Structure formats: structure tokens, C-alpha cells
CSV table of C-alpha atoms in Angstrom, one decimal:
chain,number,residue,atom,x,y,z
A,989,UNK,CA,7.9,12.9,29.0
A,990,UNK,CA,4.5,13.5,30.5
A,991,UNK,CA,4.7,10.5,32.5
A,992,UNK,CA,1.0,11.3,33.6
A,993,UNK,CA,-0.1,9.9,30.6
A,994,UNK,CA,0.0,6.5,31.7
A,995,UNK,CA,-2.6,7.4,34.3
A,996,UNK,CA,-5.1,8.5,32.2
A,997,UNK,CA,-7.7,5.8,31.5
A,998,UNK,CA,-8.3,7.0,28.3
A,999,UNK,CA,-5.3,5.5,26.8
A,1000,UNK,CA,-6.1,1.9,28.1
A,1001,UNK,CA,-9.4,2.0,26.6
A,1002,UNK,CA,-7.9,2.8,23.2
A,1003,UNK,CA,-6.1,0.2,23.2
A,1004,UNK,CA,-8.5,-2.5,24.3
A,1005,UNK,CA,-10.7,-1.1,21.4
A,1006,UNK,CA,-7.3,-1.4,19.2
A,1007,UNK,CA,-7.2,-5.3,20.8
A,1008,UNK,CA,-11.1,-5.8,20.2
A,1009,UNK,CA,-10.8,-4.7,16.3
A,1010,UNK,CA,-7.8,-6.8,15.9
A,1011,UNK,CA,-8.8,-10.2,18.0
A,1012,UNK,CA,-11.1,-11.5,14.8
A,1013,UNK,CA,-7.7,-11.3,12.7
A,1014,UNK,CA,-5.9,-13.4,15.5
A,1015,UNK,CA,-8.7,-15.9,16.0
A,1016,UNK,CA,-8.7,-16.6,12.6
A,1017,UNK,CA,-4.9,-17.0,12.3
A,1018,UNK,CA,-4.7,-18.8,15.5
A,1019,UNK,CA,-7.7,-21.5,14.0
A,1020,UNK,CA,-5.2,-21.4,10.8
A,1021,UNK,CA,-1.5,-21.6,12.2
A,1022,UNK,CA,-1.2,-18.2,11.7
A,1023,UNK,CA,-0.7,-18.7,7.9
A,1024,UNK,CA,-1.8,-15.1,6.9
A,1025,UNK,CA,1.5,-14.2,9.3
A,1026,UNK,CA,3.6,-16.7,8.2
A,1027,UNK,CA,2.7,-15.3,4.3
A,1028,UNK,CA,3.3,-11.7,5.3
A,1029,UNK,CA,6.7,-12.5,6.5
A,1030,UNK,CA,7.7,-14.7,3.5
A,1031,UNK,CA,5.6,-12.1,1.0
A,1032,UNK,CA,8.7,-9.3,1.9
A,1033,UNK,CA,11.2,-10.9,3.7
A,1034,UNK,CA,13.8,-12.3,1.5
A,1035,UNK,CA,15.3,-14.9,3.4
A,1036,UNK,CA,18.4,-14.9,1.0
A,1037,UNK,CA,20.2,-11.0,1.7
A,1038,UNK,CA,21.0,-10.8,-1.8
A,1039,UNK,CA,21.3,-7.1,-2.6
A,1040,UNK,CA,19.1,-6.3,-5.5
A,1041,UNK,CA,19.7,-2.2,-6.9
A,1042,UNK,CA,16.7,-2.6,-9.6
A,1043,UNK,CA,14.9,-3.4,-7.0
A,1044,UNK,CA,15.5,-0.6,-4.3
A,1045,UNK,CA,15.5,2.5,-6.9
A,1046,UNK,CA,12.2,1.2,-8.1
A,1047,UNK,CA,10.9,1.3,-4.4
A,1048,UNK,CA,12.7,4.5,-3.5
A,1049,UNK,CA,11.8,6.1,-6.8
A,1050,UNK,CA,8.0,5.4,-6.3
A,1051,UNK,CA,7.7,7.0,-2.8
A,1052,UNK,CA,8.4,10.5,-4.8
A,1053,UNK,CA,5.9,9.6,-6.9
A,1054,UNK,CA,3.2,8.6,-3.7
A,1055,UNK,CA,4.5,11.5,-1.6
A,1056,UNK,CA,5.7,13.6,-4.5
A,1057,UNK,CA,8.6,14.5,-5.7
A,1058,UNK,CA,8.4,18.4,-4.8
A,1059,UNK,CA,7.6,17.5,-1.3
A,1060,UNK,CA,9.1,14.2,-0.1
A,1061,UNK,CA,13.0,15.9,-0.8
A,1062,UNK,CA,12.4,19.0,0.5
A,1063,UNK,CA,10.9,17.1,3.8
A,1064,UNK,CA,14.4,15.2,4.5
A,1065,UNK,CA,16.1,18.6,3.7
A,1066,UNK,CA,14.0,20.3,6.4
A,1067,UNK,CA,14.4,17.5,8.7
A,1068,UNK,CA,18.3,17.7,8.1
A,1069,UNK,CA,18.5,21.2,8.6
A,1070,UNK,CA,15.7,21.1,12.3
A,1071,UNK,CA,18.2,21.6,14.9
A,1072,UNK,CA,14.9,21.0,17.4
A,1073,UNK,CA,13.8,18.0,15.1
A,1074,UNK,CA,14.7,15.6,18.4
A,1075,UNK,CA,12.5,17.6,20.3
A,1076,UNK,CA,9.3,15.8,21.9
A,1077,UNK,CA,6.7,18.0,20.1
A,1078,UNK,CA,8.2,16.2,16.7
A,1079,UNK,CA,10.2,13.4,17.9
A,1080,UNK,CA,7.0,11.3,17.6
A,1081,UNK,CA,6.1,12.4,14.0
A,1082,UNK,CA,10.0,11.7,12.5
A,1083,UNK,CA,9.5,8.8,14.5
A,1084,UNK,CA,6.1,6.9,13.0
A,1085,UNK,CA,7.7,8.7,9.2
A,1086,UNK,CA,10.9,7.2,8.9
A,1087,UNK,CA,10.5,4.1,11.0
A,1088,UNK,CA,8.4,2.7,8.3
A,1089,UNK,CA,10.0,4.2,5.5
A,1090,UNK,CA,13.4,2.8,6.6
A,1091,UNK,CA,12.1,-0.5,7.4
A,1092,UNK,CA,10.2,-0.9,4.2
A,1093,UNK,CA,13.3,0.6,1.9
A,1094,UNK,CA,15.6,-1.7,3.8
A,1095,UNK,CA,13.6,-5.0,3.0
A,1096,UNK,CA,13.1,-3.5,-0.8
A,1097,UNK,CA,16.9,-4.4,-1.4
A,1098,UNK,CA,16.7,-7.3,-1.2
A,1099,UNK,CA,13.3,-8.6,-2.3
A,1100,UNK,CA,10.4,-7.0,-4.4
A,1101,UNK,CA,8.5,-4.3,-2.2
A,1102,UNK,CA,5.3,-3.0,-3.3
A,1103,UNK,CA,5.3,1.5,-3.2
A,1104,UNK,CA,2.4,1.2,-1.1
A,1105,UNK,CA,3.2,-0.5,2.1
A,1106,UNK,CA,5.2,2.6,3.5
A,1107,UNK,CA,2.0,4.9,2.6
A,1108,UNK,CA,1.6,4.9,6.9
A,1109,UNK,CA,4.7,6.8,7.2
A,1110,UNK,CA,2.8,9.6,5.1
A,1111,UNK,CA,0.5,10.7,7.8
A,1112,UNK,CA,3.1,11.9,10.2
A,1113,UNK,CA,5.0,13.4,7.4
A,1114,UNK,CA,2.3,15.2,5.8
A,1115,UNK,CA,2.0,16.9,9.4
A,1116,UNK,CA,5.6,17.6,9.4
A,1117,UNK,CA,6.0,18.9,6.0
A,1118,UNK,CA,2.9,21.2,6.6
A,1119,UNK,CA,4.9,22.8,9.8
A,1120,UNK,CA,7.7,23.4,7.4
A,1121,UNK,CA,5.7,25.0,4.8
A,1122,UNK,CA,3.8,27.2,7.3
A,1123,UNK,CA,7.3,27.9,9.2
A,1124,UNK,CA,9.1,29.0,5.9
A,1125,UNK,CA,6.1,30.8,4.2
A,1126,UNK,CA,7.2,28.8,1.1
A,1127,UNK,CA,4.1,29.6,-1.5
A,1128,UNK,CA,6.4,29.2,-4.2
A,1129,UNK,CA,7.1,25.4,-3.9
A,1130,UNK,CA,3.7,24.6,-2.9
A,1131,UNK,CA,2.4,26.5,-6.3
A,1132,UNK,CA,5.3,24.8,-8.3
A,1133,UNK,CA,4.4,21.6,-6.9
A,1134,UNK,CA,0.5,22.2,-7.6
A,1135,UNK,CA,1.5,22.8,-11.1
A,1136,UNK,CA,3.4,20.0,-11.1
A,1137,UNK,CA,0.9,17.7,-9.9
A,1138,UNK,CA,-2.2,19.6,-12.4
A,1139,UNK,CA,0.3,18.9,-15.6
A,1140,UNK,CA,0.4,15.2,-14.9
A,1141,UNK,CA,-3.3,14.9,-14.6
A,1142,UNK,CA,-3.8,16.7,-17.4
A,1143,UNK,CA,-1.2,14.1,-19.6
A,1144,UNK,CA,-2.8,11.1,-18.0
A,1145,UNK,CA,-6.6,12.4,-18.5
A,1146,UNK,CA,-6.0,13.7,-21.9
A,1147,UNK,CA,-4.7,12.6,-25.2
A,1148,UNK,CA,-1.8,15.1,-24.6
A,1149,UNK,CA,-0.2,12.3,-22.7
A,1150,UNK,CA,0.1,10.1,-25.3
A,1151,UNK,CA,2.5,11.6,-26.6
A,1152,UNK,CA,5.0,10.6,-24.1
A,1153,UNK,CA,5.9,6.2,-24.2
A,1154,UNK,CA,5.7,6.3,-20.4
A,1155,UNK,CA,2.6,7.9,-19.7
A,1156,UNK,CA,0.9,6.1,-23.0
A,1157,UNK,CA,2.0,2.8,-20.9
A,1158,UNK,CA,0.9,3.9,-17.3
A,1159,UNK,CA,-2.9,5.1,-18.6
A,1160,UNK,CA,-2.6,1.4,-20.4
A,1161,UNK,CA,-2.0,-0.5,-17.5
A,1162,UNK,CA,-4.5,1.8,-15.2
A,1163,UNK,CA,-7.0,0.5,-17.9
A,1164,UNK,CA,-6.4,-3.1,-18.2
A,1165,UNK,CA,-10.0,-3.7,-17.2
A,1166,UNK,CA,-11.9,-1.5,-20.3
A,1167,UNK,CA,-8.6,-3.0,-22.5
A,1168,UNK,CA,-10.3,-6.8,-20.7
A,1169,UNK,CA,-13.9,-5.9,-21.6
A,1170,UNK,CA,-13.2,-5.5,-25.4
A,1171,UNK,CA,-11.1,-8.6,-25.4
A,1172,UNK,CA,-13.9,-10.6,-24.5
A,1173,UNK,CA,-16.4,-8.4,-26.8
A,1174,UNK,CA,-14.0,-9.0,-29.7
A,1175,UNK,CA,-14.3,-13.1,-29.0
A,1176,UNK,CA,-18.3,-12.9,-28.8
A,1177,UNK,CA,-17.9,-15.0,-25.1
A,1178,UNK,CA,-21.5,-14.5,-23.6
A,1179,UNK,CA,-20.2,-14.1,-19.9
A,1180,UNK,CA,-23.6,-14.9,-18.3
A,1181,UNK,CA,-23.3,-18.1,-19.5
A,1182,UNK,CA,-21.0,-19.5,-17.5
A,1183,UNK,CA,-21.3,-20.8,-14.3
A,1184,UNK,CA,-17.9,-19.8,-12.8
A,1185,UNK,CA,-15.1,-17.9,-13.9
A,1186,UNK,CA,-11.9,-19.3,-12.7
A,1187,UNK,CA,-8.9,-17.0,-11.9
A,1188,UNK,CA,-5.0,-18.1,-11.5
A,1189,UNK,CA,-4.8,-14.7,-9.3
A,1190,UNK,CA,-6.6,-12.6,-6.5
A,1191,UNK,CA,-5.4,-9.8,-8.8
A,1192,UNK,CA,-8.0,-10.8,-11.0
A,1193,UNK,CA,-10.9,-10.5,-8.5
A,1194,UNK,CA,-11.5,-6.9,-9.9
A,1195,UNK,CA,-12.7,-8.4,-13.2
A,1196,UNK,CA,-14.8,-10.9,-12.0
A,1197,UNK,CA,-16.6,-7.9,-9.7
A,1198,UNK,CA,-16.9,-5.9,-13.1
A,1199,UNK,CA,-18.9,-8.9,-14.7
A,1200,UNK,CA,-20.6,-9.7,-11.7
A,1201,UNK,CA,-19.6,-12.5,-11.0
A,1202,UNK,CA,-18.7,-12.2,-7.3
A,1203,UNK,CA,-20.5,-15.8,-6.0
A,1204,UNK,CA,-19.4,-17.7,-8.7
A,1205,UNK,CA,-15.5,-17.1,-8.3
A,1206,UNK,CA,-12.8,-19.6,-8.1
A,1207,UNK,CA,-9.3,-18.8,-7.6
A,1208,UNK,CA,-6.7,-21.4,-7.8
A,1209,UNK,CA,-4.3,-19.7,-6.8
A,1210,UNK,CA,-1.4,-21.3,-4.4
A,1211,UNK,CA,0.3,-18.2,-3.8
A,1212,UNK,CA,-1.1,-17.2,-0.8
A,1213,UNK,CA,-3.3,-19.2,1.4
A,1214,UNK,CA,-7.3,-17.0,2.6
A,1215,UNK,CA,-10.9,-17.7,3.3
A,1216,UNK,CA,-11.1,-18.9,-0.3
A,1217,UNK,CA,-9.4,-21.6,0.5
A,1218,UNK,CA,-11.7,-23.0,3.2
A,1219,UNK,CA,-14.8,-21.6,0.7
A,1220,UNK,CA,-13.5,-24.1,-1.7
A,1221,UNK,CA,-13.2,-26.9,0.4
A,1222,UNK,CA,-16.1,-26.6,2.6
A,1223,UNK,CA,-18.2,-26.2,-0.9
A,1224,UNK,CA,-16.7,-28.1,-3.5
A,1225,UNK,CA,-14.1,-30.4,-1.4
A,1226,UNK,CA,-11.4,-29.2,-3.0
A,1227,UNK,CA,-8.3,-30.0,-0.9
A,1228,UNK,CA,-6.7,-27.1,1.1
């Protein structure tokens, strides 16, 4: 399929700028024994095939939520019912959706998967679901799904959601900073007066950026190896 595209000089020059963004990444991992690489494929690669169902329906149940509920099904339904879905014009889009969805939903049954790492496969689907919409005139489920989608905003910005347990404990957890701030107000801690805050988890990093305290962050943390590590040991010689 347009076989002349391999002629163009266009595409080479894409992707020795694709090389040229990446090479700092591979210097740095080749310096390191590619330890970012080697943490990637331990981080969601269970090497154990241990099928865990909690697991997967809490992966596969939080892509409706990314995609949306109202548009993710009726996009495999369209997709199942394309008799020219194979064709090249979309061959390319199902390709770069469900490659990554599949791949990521298969690795989520048998080891935690966080929602987000199949967000890539959105791009080509959003295209697709939009040629379904436009092809099927279907105003009614994009108008059902924008009232969907205002209604939850609505319970997670107001005091309407509260209401419900789940959405009382999402808004919770999406404020876990604030809830962190009047911790440490309740204790009377005078956070500009210490020299470092210390930090068991880069998940943590966000607070330390809310105090500002950004230089004077140490996270001991031997869950994942980074350039904090080296930071560490080049400044305070703490072993790698």
C-alpha cells in the first residue's frame, strides 16, 4: 500500500528527529544499565501468569471511565459491525487503538495496571469514533453522553455529590493535597523551618512542590531507581 512512501525523504527525516528526541533517554539508560528499561518491564510485567479478575475488571472498567462509557462500547460495536473496518484508510487507526489496548488489558490480568498507560490508543479511536458519529448522524448519543459527562461534573464540583459514598470518596482522594495542608496546620509544623522534607514516595513529590520545597527534597524511596538517586549520592554520598 502506497509503496512510494518509502521514497519520500520526508519520512526518514521524521524519524531521525523521532531518534534525536529519544537518544538523551538511551544515553542515559545506556550510562545506567538500562535500569529505567529494566524497571518498566518489571513495573507491568508479572513474571508469575497468575490470573488476577480484580485486577482486569478494575483496568477494563476504568478505560470507560477515560474514554467514556457512552462512547468506548458503542466504538467496538461499530468496529464489529464495519464490514470495510480492514480497509487501509482505517486499518491503521484500529491498528495503533487496539494494539495498545489489548496489550495493556492483557498484562492487567495478571499484575496491577495503571488506567492510564492505554490513554495512546485514544487518539486513533477518537478519529474513528468521530467517523462513526458523522457516518450515523447519531446526535442523540453524543447529547446523551454530554449529559452524561455535565451530571458527573456537576456531583464532583458540587455538594450534590456528596451524597453518593463513591463520589464523596473520589473528590476525597482528588484532594488529598488541601486534606495534607490542614494536617499539617492542625499540628502547628512551621514548614520553612526545615531544611529537607524527606519522602518514602515520588508520589509525594506533588506536596513537596506545594510547599516549595523542590531543592530540598529527599526521596528514599527503593522502588524505582532515577536521577534522584545519583542527586543523592553525588551530594550527600548516599550509596546508590
Amino acid at each position: 500500500y502506497k509503496r512510494a512512501l518509502f521514497k519520500e525523504r520526508y519520512l526518514y527525516i521524521a524519524l531521525l528527529l523521532c531518534t534525536l528526541l529519544f537518544l538523551p533517554v538511551i544515553y542515559w539508560n545506556h550510562i545506567h544499565d538500562y535500569i529505567s528499561f529494566q524497571f518498566q518491564l518489571g513495573h507491568g510485567i508479572a513474571k508469575e501468569k497468575v490470573f488476577h479478575l480484580h485486577d482486569f475488571m478494575k483496568f477494563a472498567g476504568a478505560q470507560l471511565l477515560l474514554f467514556h462509557p457512552l462512547y468506548l462500547i458503542p466504538l467496538l460495536y461499530f468496529i464489529a459491525r464495519d464490514r470495510e473496518i480492514l480497509s487501509a484508510k482505517k486499518f491503521y487507526l484500529l491498528l495503533t487503538f487496539l494494539f495498545p489496548l489489548l496489550f495493556f488489558l492483557y498484562f492487567a490480568a495478571f499484575k496491577h495496571a495503571n488506567a492510564q498507560w492505554a490513554a495512546p490508543a485514544y487518539i486513533s479511536a477518537a478519529i474513528l469514533l468521530a467517523h462513526y458519529l458523522a457516518q450515523r448522524d447519531a446526535k442523540r448519543l453524543v447529547m446523551v453522553a454530554t449529559a452524561m459527562t455535565l451530571t458527573l461534573i456537576l456531583l464532583l464540583k458540587t455538594p450534590l455529590g456528596d451524597n453518593f459514598t463513591i463520589i464523596k470518596n473520589f473528590k476525597a482522594r482528588v484532594g488529598k493535597i488541601e486534606n495534607f495542608r490542614k494536617e499539617i496546620e492542625a499540628l502547628n509544623l512551621d514548614i520553612d523551618s526545615y531544611d529537607y522534607i524527606l519522602l518514602d514516595d515520588y508520589h509525594g513529590t506533588d506536596i513537596a512542590y506545594y510547599f516549595g520545597k523542590t531543592d530540598n527534597l529527599l526521596v528514599l524511596s527503593v522502588a524505582r531507581f532515577s536521577n534522584f538517586n545519583i542527586w543523592r549520592n553525588e551530594d550527600l554520598n548516599i550509596s546508590i
